[in-house]
PDB file of C-alpha atoms in Angstrom:
ATOM      1  CA  UNK A   1       0.232  -0.116  -0.003  1.00 41.00           C
ATOM      2  CA  UNK A   2       1.448   3.720  -1.256  1.00 43.00           C
ATOM      3  CA  UNK A   3       2.106   5.559   2.062  1.00 42.00           C
ATOM      4  CA  UNK A   4      -0.868   8.650   2.027  1.00 42.00           C
ATOM      5  CA  UNK A   5       1.517  11.345   0.745  1.00 42.00           C
ATOM      6  CA  UNK A   6       1.926   9.676  -2.286  1.00 39.00           C
ATOM      7  CA  UNK A   7      -1.361  10.786  -3.834  1.00 39.00           C
ATOM      8  CA  UNK A   8      -0.464  14.931  -3.165  1.00 40.00           C
ATOM      9  CA  UNK A   9       2.468  14.447  -5.078  1.00 39.00           C
ATOM     10  CA  UNK A  10       1.211  12.737  -8.426  1.00 41.00           C
ATOM     11  CA  UNK A  11      -1.500  15.678  -8.466  1.00 40.00           C
ATOM     12  CA  UNK A  12       0.666  18.217  -8.285  1.00 44.00           C
ATOM     13  CA  UNK A  13       2.942  16.654 -11.206  1.00 40.00           C
ATOM     14  CA  UNK A  14      -0.055  15.363 -13.307  1.00 48.00           C
ATOM     15  CA  UNK A  15      -0.669  19.881 -12.713  1.00 40.00           C
ATOM     16  CA  UNK A  16       2.294  20.689 -13.688  1.00 51.00           C
ATOM     17  CA  UNK A  17       2.795  19.110 -16.826  1.00 50.00           C
ATOM     18  CA  UNK A  18      -0.718  20.369 -18.085  1.00 49.00           C
ATOM     19  CA  UNK A  19       0.580  23.891 -17.179  1.00 44.00           C
ATOM     20  CA  UNK A  20       3.924  22.721 -19.393  1.00 47.00           C
ATOM     21  CA  UNK A  21       1.458  21.399 -21.965  1.00 47.00           C
ATOM     22  CA  UNK A  22      -0.415  24.566 -22.287  1.00 41.00           C
ATOM     23  CA  UNK A  23       2.450  27.092 -22.526  1.00 49.00           C
ATOM     24  CA  UNK A  24       4.529  24.448 -25.176  1.00 43.00           C
ATOM     25  CA  UNK A  25       0.668  24.778 -27.255  1.00 45.00           C
ATOM     26  CA  UNK A  26       0.761  28.310 -26.819  1.00 45.00           C
ATOM     27  CA  UNK A  27       4.607  28.842 -27.441  1.00 51.00           C
ATOM     28  CA  UNK A  28       4.377  26.407 -31.025  1.00 51.00           C
ATOM     29  CA  UNK A  29       0.939  27.599 -32.343  1.00 48.00           C
ATOM     30  CA  UNK A  30       1.166  30.068 -35.345  1.00 57.00           C
ATOM     31  CA  UNK A  31       0.275  33.164 -35.326  1.00 61.00           C
ATOM     32  CA  UNK A  32      -2.199  34.730 -37.553  1.00 67.00           C
ATOM     33  CA  UNK A  33      -1.319  36.334 -40.612  1.00 69.00           C
ATOM     34  CA  UNK A  34      -2.038  39.874 -40.723  1.00 82.00           C
ATOM     35  CA  UNK A  35      -5.006  40.751 -43.321  1.00 91.00           C
ATOM     36  CA  UNK A  36      -4.391  42.980 -46.426  1.00 94.00           C
ATOM     37  CA  UNK A  37      -4.943  46.432 -46.700  1.00 96.00           C
ATOM     38  CA  UNK A  38      -4.915  49.744 -48.864  1.00 97.00           C
ATOM     39  CA  UNK A  39      -4.069  52.720 -47.668  1.00 97.00           C
ATOM     40  CA  UNK A  40      -4.429  55.815 -50.059  1.00 97.00           C
ATOM     41  CA  UNK A  41      -0.642  57.498 -50.777  1.00 97.00           C
ATOM     42  CA  UNK A  42      -0.997  60.418 -49.529  1.00 97.00           C
ATOM     43  CA  UNK A  43      -4.225  60.172 -47.776  1.00 96.00           C
ATOM     44  CA  UNK A  44      -5.884  63.190 -49.341  1.00 97.00           C
ATOM     45  CA  UNK A  45      -4.485  64.409 -52.548  1.00 97.00           C
ATOM     46  CA  UNK A  46      -4.477  68.022 -54.496  1.00 96.00           C
ATOM     47  CA  UNK A  47      -5.980  67.981 -58.315  1.00 96.00           C
ATOM     48  CA  UNK A  48      -3.411  66.638 -60.439  1.00 96.00           C
ATOM     49  CA  UNK A  49      -1.239  65.038 -58.208  1.00 97.00           C
ATOM     50  CA  UNK A  50      -0.457  61.650 -58.676  1.00 98.00           C
ATOM     51  CA  UNK A  51      -2.579  59.011 -55.710  1.00 98.00           C
ATOM     52  CA  UNK A  52      -0.989  55.120 -54.813  1.00 98.00           C
ATOM     53  CA  UNK A  53      -3.892  52.538 -53.719  1.00 98.00           C
ATOM     54  CA  UNK A  54      -1.294  50.514 -51.909  1.00 98.00           C
ATOM     55  CA  UNK A  55      -2.306  46.723 -50.887  1.00 97.00           C
ATOM     56  CA  UNK A  56      -0.154  45.673 -47.630  1.00 96.00           C
ATOM     57  CA  UNK A  57       0.195  42.685 -46.097  1.00 94.00           C
ATOM     58  CA  UNK A  58      -0.886  40.898 -49.560  1.00 92.00           C
ATOM     59  CA  UNK A  59      -1.879  37.041 -49.337  1.00 91.00           C
ATOM     60  CA  UNK A  60       1.008  34.495 -50.811  1.00 89.00           C
ATOM     61  CA  UNK A  61      -0.154  32.189 -53.863  1.00 91.00           C
ATOM     62  CA  UNK A  62      -1.649  34.625 -55.852  1.00 94.00           C
ATOM     63  CA  UNK A  63      -3.947  33.793 -58.702  1.00 96.00           C
ATOM     64  CA  UNK A  64      -4.627  37.487 -59.997  1.00 97.00           C
ATOM     65  CA  UNK A  65      -5.636  40.796 -58.953  1.00 98.00           C
ATOM     66  CA  UNK A  66      -8.680  42.719 -60.072  1.00 98.00           C
ATOM     67  CA  UNK A  67      -9.541  46.305 -59.343  1.00 98.00           C
ATOM     68  CA  UNK A  68     -12.868  48.151 -59.800  1.00 98.00           C
ATOM     69  CA  UNK A  69     -13.707  51.455 -59.331  1.00 97.00           C
ATOM     70  CA  UNK A  70     -16.700  51.747 -56.873  1.00 96.00           C
ATOM     71  CA  UNK A  71     -18.115  49.444 -54.267  1.00 93.00           C
ATOM     72  CA  UNK A  72     -19.100  46.591 -56.460  1.00 88.00           C
ATOM     73  CA  UNK A  73     -16.850  44.107 -58.052  1.00 89.00           C
ATOM     74  CA  UNK A  74     -18.927  44.307 -61.573  1.00 89.00           C
ATOM     75  CA  UNK A  75     -17.799  43.771 -65.153  1.00 91.00           C
ATOM     76  CA  UNK A  76     -18.233  47.551 -66.014  1.00 94.00           C
ATOM     77  CA  UNK A  77     -16.765  48.476 -63.116  1.00 96.00           C
ATOM     78  CA  UNK A  78     -13.309  46.861 -64.036  1.00 97.00           C
ATOM     79  CA  UNK A  79     -10.454  49.251 -64.087  1.00 98.00           C
ATOM     80  CA  UNK A  80      -7.644  46.671 -64.675  1.00 98.00           C
ATOM     81  CA  UNK A  81      -6.519  43.139 -63.742  1.00 97.00           C
ATOM     82  CA  UNK A  82      -2.734  41.582 -63.517  1.00 97.00           C
ATOM     83  CA  UNK A  83      -1.420  37.709 -63.105  1.00 96.00           C
ATOM     84  CA  UNK A  84       1.320  37.413 -61.087  1.00 94.00           C
ATOM     85  CA  UNK A  85       2.042  33.709 -62.499  1.00 92.00           C
ATOM     86  CA  UNK A  86       2.039  35.106 -65.915  1.00 93.00           C
ATOM     87  CA  UNK A  87       2.728  38.681 -65.507  1.00 93.00           C
ATOM     88  CA  UNK A  88      -0.195  39.949 -67.739  1.00 94.00           C
ATOM     89  CA  UNK A  89      -2.576  42.782 -67.086  1.00 93.00           C
ATOM     90  CA  UNK A  90      -5.155  43.597 -69.195  1.00 96.00           C
ATOM     91  CA  UNK A  91      -7.175  46.736 -68.534  1.00 96.00           C
ATOM     92  CA  UNK A  92     -11.306  46.609 -68.201  1.00 97.00           C
ATOM     93  CA  UNK A  93     -14.022  48.686 -69.279  1.00 97.00           C
ATOM     94  CA  UNK A  94     -13.205  51.505 -66.462  1.00 97.00           C
ATOM     95  CA  UNK A  95      -9.873  51.613 -67.330  1.00 97.00           C
ATOM     96  CA  UNK A  96      -9.035  55.596 -68.754  1.00 94.00           C
ATOM     97  CA  UNK A  97      -5.195  55.635 -69.272  1.00 95.00           C
ATOM     98  CA  UNK A  98      -4.403  57.393 -65.742  1.00 96.00           C
ATOM     99  CA  UNK A  99      -3.556  53.419 -63.969  1.00 97.00           C
ATOM    100  CA  UNK A 100      -1.300  51.655 -63.434  1.00 97.00           C
ATOM    101  CA  UNK A 101      -0.838  48.213 -61.744  1.00 97.00           C
ATOM    102  CA  UNK A 102       2.338  47.407 -60.615  1.00 96.00           C
ATOM    103  CA  UNK A 103       2.995  43.362 -59.360  1.00 94.00           C
ATOM    104  CA  UNK A 104       2.067  43.897 -56.107  1.00 94.00           C
ATOM    105  CA  UNK A 105      -1.270  44.405 -56.614  1.00 96.00           C
ATOM    106  CA  UNK A 106      -0.866  48.055 -55.920  1.00 97.00           C
ATOM    107  CA  UNK A 107      -3.060  51.220 -58.011  1.00 98.00           C
ATOM    108  CA  UNK A 108      -1.395  54.211 -59.615  1.00 98.00           C
ATOM    109  CA  UNK A 109      -3.408  57.490 -60.565  1.00 98.00           C
ATOM    110  CA  UNK A 110      -1.626  59.702 -62.378  1.00 98.00           C
ATOM    111  CA  UNK A 111      -2.617  63.198 -62.701  1.00 97.00           C
ATOM    112  CA  UNK A 112      -5.725  62.813 -60.800  1.00 97.00           C
ATOM    113  CA  UNK A 113      -9.281  64.852 -60.984  1.00 96.00           C
ATOM    114  CA  UNK A 114     -12.263  65.761 -58.692  1.00 95.00           C
ATOM    115  CA  UNK A 115     -14.000  62.411 -60.844  1.00 95.00           C
ATOM    116  CA  UNK A 116     -11.190  60.140 -59.214  1.00 96.00           C
ATOM    117  CA  UNK A 117     -12.876  60.413 -55.588  1.00 96.00           C
ATOM    118  CA  UNK A 118     -14.273  57.762 -54.595  1.00 97.00           C
ATOM    119  CA  UNK A 119     -14.145  54.052 -53.372  1.00 98.00           C
ATOM    120  CA  UNK A 120     -11.882  51.200 -55.179  1.00 98.00           C
ATOM    121  CA  UNK A 121     -12.073  47.784 -54.530  1.00 98.00           C
ATOM    122  CA  UNK A 122      -9.617  45.222 -54.944  1.00 98.00           C
ATOM    123  CA  UNK A 123     -10.197  41.359 -55.663  1.00 97.00           C
ATOM    124  CA  UNK A 124      -7.357  39.279 -54.690  1.00 97.00           C
ATOM    125  CA  UNK A 125      -7.767  35.305 -56.172  1.00 96.00           C
ATOM    126  CA  UNK A 126      -5.638  33.139 -54.032  1.00 94.00           C
ATOM    127  CA  UNK A 127      -6.115  29.196 -53.934  1.00 91.00           C
ATOM    128  CA  UNK A 128      -7.952  29.789 -50.536  1.00 90.00           C
ATOM    129  CA  UNK A 129     -10.608  31.741 -52.539  1.00 93.00           C
ATOM    130  CA  UNK A 130     -12.122  35.216 -53.782  1.00 94.00           C
ATOM    131  CA  UNK A 131     -11.415  38.008 -51.185  1.00 94.00           C
ATOM    132  CA  UNK A 132     -12.328  41.530 -51.435  1.00 95.00           C
ATOM    133  CA  UNK A 133     -11.281  44.778 -49.768  1.00 96.00           C
ATOM    134  CA  UNK A 134     -11.594  48.082 -50.062  1.00 97.00           C
ATOM    135  CA  UNK A 135      -9.608  51.899 -50.909  1.00 97.00           C
ATOM    136  CA  UNK A 136     -10.982  55.522 -50.967  1.00 97.00           C
ATOM    137  CA  UNK A 137      -8.957  58.444 -52.754  1.00 97.00           C
ATOM    138  CA  UNK A 138      -9.941  61.541 -51.771  1.00 97.00           C
ATOM    139  CA  UNK A 139      -9.342  64.323 -54.186  1.00 97.00           C
ATOM    140  CA  UNK A 140      -9.395  68.450 -53.773  1.00 96.00           C
ATOM    141  CA  UNK A 141      -8.499  71.905 -55.637  1.00 95.00           C
ATOM    142  CA  UNK A 142      -6.167  73.855 -54.499  1.00 95.00           C
ATOM    143  CA  UNK A 143      -7.979  76.683 -53.264  1.00 96.00           C
ATOM    144  CA  UNK A 144      -7.685  80.404 -54.852  1.00 96.00           C
ATOM    145  CA  UNK A 145      -7.623  83.861 -53.333  1.00 97.00           C
ATOM    146  CA  UNK A 146     -11.084  85.269 -51.020  1.00 98.00           C
ATOM    147  CA  UNK A 147     -12.475  88.133 -50.945  1.00 98.00           C
ATOM    148  CA  UNK A 148     -14.070  89.869 -47.869  1.00 98.00           C
ATOM    149  CA  UNK A 149     -17.310  92.524 -48.736  1.00 97.00           C
ATOM    150  CA  UNK A 150     -18.538  95.059 -45.926  1.00 96.00           C
ATOM    151  CA  UNK A 151     -21.642  96.294 -44.953  1.00 95.00           C
ATOM    152  CA  UNK A 152     -19.810  99.161 -43.770  1.00 94.00           C
ATOM    153  CA  UNK A 153     -16.112 100.300 -43.356  1.00 95.00           C
ATOM    154  CA  UNK A 154     -16.669 103.356 -41.393  1.00 94.00           C
ATOM    155  CA  UNK A 155     -18.830 103.161 -38.037  1.00 93.00           C
ATOM    156  CA  UNK A 156     -19.310 104.703 -34.928  1.00 93.00           C
ATOM    157  CA  UNK A 157     -18.410 103.958 -31.582  1.00 92.00           C
ATOM    158  CA  UNK A 158     -21.196 101.587 -30.136  1.00 90.00           C
ATOM    159  CA  UNK A 159     -23.030 101.739 -33.054  1.00 83.00           C
ATOM    160  CA  UNK A 160     -23.499  98.871 -35.782  1.00 78.00           C
ATOM    161  CA  UNK A 161     -24.147  96.179 -36.468  1.00 93.00           C
ATOM    162  CA  UNK A 162     -20.931  96.166 -38.550  1.00 96.00           C
ATOM    163  CA  UNK A 163     -20.942  92.677 -41.044  1.00 97.00           C
ATOM    164  CA  UNK A 164     -18.198  90.865 -43.011  1.00 98.00           C
ATOM    165  CA  UNK A 165     -18.023  88.121 -45.682  1.00 98.00           C
ATOM    166  CA  UNK A 166     -16.030  86.109 -46.676  1.00 98.00           C
ATOM    167  CA  UNK A 167     -16.730  85.431 -51.013  1.00 97.00           C
ATOM    168  CA  UNK A 168     -15.154  82.160 -52.172  1.00 96.00           C
ATOM    169  CA  UNK A 169     -15.800  80.058 -55.870  1.00 93.00           C
ATOM    170  CA  UNK A 170     -14.854  76.735 -53.372  1.00 92.00           C
ATOM    171  CA  UNK A 171     -17.327  74.640 -51.939  1.00 88.00           C
ATOM    172  CA  UNK A 172     -16.660  72.013 -49.774  1.00 88.00           C
ATOM    173  CA  UNK A 173     -14.204  73.958 -47.579  1.00 95.00           C
ATOM    174  CA  UNK A 174     -13.635  75.575 -43.891  1.00 97.00           C
ATOM    175  CA  UNK A 175     -13.330  79.467 -42.949  1.00 98.00           C
ATOM    176  CA  UNK A 176     -11.755  81.032 -40.410  1.00 97.00           C
ATOM    177  CA  UNK A 177     -10.894  84.536 -40.038  1.00 98.00           C
ATOM    178  CA  UNK A 178      -8.020  86.969 -39.198  1.00 98.00           C
ATOM    179  CA  UNK A 179      -7.314  90.117 -37.207  1.00 97.00           C
ATOM    180  CA  UNK A 180      -3.722  91.834 -36.985  1.00 96.00           C
ATOM    181  CA  UNK A 181      -2.483  88.842 -38.675  1.00 95.00           C
ATOM    182  CA  UNK A 182      -4.045  86.839 -35.701  1.00 96.00           C
ATOM    183  CA  UNK A 183      -7.194  84.437 -35.242  1.00 96.00           C
ATOM    184  CA  UNK A 184     -10.085  86.224 -34.346  1.00 96.00           C
ATOM    185  CA  UNK A 185     -10.963  85.757 -30.582  1.00 91.00           C
ATOM    186  CA  UNK A 186     -15.260  85.094 -30.676  1.00 90.00           C
ATOM    187  CA  UNK A 187     -16.266  87.596 -27.815  1.00 91.00           C
ATOM    188  CA  UNK A 188     -20.248  87.966 -26.612  1.00 93.00           C
ATOM    189  CA  UNK A 189     -20.134  90.767 -29.597  1.00 94.00           C
ATOM    190  CA  UNK A 190     -19.179  88.520 -32.717  1.00 95.00           C
ATOM    191  CA  UNK A 191     -21.247  85.918 -33.997  1.00 95.00           C
ATOM    192  CA  UNK A 192     -20.137  83.004 -37.063  1.00 96.00           C
ATOM    193  CA  UNK A 193     -22.698  82.650 -39.129  1.00 96.00           C
ATOM    194  CA  UNK A 194     -23.198  78.890 -39.466  1.00 95.00           C
ATOM    195  CA  UNK A 195     -20.707  78.373 -42.895  1.00 95.00           C
ATOM    196  CA  UNK A 196     -18.293  80.853 -40.837  1.00 96.00           C
ATOM    197  CA  UNK A 197     -18.635  82.624 -44.217  1.00 97.00           C
ATOM    198  CA  UNK A 198     -20.156  85.878 -42.343  1.00 98.00           C
ATOM    199  CA  UNK A 199     -18.598  87.908 -39.269  1.00 98.00           C
ATOM    200  CA  UNK A 200     -20.862  90.349 -37.513  1.00 97.00           C
ATOM    201  CA  UNK A 201     -19.682  92.879 -35.071  1.00 96.00           C
ATOM    202  CA  UNK A 202     -22.648  94.258 -32.986  1.00 94.00           C
ATOM    203  CA  UNK A 203     -22.122  96.898 -31.106  1.00 93.00           C
ATOM    204  CA  UNK A 204     -18.688  97.848 -32.877  1.00 95.00           C
ATOM    205  CA  UNK A 205     -16.521  99.522 -30.088  1.00 94.00           C
ATOM    206  CA  UNK A 206     -12.798 101.528 -30.251  1.00 94.00           C
ATOM    207  CA  UNK A 207     -10.427  98.185 -30.361  1.00 94.00           C
ATOM    208  CA  UNK A 208     -12.774  96.432 -33.374  1.00 95.00           C
ATOM    209  CA  UNK A 209     -10.362  98.464 -35.816  1.00 96.00           C
ATOM    210  CA  UNK A 210      -8.314  97.203 -37.503  1.00 96.00           C
ATOM    211  CA  UNK A 211      -7.313  94.555 -40.410  1.00 97.00           C
ATOM    212  CA  UNK A 212      -9.402  91.843 -41.405  1.00 98.00           C
ATOM    213  CA  UNK A 213      -9.256  88.731 -43.551  1.00 98.00           C
ATOM    214  CA  UNK A 214     -10.794  86.152 -44.188  1.00 98.00           C
ATOM    215  CA  UNK A 215      -9.008  82.407 -44.791  1.00 98.00           C
ATOM    216  CA  UNK A 216      -9.977  79.509 -46.747  1.00 98.00           C
ATOM    217  CA  UNK A 217      -8.841  76.087 -46.622  1.00 97.00           C
ATOM    218  CA  UNK A 218      -9.266  71.971 -46.959  1.00 97.00           C
ATOM    219  CA  UNK A 219      -7.026  69.071 -46.414  1.00 96.00           C
ATOM    220  CA  UNK A 220      -4.626  70.088 -49.520  1.00 96.00           C
ATOM    221  CA  UNK A 221      -4.756  74.248 -49.821  1.00 96.00           C
ATOM    222  CA  UNK A 222      -5.421  77.606 -48.299  1.00 97.00           C
ATOM    223  CA  UNK A 223      -5.495  80.645 -49.319  1.00 97.00           C
ATOM    224  CA  UNK A 224      -5.911  84.075 -46.990  1.00 97.00           C
ATOM    225  CA  UNK A 225      -7.757  87.119 -48.794  1.00 98.00           C
ATOM    226  CA  UNK A 226      -6.402  90.679 -49.006  1.00 98.00           C
ATOM    227  CA  UNK A 227      -6.781  92.643 -45.717  1.00 97.00           C
ATOM    228  CA  UNK A 228      -9.884  95.427 -45.309  1.00 98.00           C
ATOM    229  CA  UNK A 229      -9.297  97.785 -42.779  1.00 97.00           C
ATOM    230  CA  UNK A 230     -12.224  98.558 -40.694  1.00 97.00           C
ATOM    231  CA  UNK A 231     -12.809 102.329 -38.606  1.00 96.00           C
ATOM    232  CA  UNK A 232     -14.950 102.882 -35.840  1.00 94.00           C
ATOM    233  CA  UNK A 233     -14.643 106.758 -34.724  1.00 92.00           C
ATOM    234  CA  UNK A 234     -15.374 107.913 -31.463  1.00 85.00           C
ATOM    235  CA  UNK A 235     -18.834 108.195 -30.420  1.00 72.00           C
ATOM    236  CA  UNK A 236     -20.435 112.036 -30.838  1.00 66.00           C
ATOM    237  CA  UNK A 237     -21.162 113.421 -27.949  1.00 59.00           C
ATOM    238  CA  UNK A 238     -24.725 115.094 -26.992  1.00 53.00           C
ATOM    239  CA  UNK A 239     -24.537 119.073 -26.661  1.00 50.00           C
ATOM    240  CA  UNK A 240     -27.290 118.542 -23.465  1.00 51.00           C
ATOM    241  CA  UNK A 241     -29.884 121.604 -24.920  1.00 50.00           C
ATOM    242  CA  UNK A 242     -33.278 121.035 -26.917  1.00 51.00           C
ATOM    243  CA  UNK A 243     -33.612 121.663 -30.778  1.00 51.00           C
ATOM    244  CA  UNK A 244     -35.956 124.717 -29.142  1.00 52.00           C
ATOM    245  CA  UNK A 245     -33.066 125.931 -26.662  1.00 48.00           C
ATOM    246  CA  UNK A 246     -30.878 125.805 -29.972  1.00 49.00           C
ATOM    247  CA  UNK A 247     -33.092 127.228 -31.665  1.00 49.00           C
ATOM    248  CA  UNK A 248     -33.824 130.420 -29.570  1.00 51.00           C
ATOM    249  CA  UNK A 249     -30.040 130.749 -28.712  1.00 49.00           C
ATOM    250  CA  UNK A 250     -29.557 131.041 -32.673  1.00 44.00           C
ATOM    251  CA  UNK A 251     -32.410 134.189 -33.067  1.00 46.00           C
ATOM    252  CA  UNK A 252     -30.221 135.475 -29.844  1.00 51.00           C
ATOM    253  CA  UNK A 253     -27.430 135.842 -31.612  1.00 48.00           C
ATOM    254  CA  UNK A 254     -28.600 137.089 -34.751  1.00 42.00           C
ATOM    255  CA  UNK A 255     -30.525 139.933 -33.043  1.00 48.00           C
ATOM    256  CA  UNK A 256     -27.433 140.774 -31.107  1.00 42.00           C
ATOM    257  CA  UNK A 257     -25.575 140.856 -33.931  1.00 42.00           C
ATOM    258  CA  UNK A 258     -28.485 143.270 -36.010  1.00 47.00           C
ATOM    259  CA  UNK A 259     -28.495 145.650 -33.107  1.00 41.00           C
ATOM    260  CA  UNK A 260     -24.900 145.967 -33.254  1.00 42.00           C
ATOM    261  CA  UNK A 261     -25.064 146.830 -37.162  1.00 45.00           C
ATOM    262  CA  UNK A 262     -27.487 149.550 -36.932  1.00 53.00           C
ATOM    263  CA  UNK A 263     -25.467 151.364 -34.321  1.00 36.00           C
TER     264      UNK A 263
END
């Protein structure tokens, strides 16, 4: 008969062996390969530049790459395909002559326009099946110089309101206001329209005197207007006399002059 202490020892050995087995399984288990993704280089492109849809982490044993314009893999949307083993590419109905496919599946667009903005789909066929991933191109115009239109450029202090409007021909842009070379801080007397295109000051004070500019910008460019100068003059002081009193003074002065002349 085994001594009573034998069983606990066997239990400890079994537990330690299980732990060692689990550790070995974790250590030797194959790592999960990274999933393929598409990155736009650059992320935001100016009109007329080149854009690369870069395929990252491509799978192995690829039969063919096929690029489509849009989210669907229909034949009418097919741009170009490439077969690595045969090193052959074939253009489709959506090919414009500006696209170049590389051996690693990446797709280059040359001299892009605003029409290139959108989603592109890459279909990858391997021995394991078909995978589809999407990338996106964002193309923006380089913005031109805006201008400022003012409701008034010379006002009296504590009068108003004065409204400055930033005029631009671009859509999908952002606008900010600049006062004396610095971004304009908003106060309880300044309000902006919903799209920031109009700035209203009410009432106007002497410290509002100076040069104003508006700046339009998007992810690839920015441009400022020429400075517009706003002049705020001192508030006119009232004499404190009523109209009747002033008229009486004038009549009296005229009478005195008449008497002097008669004498």
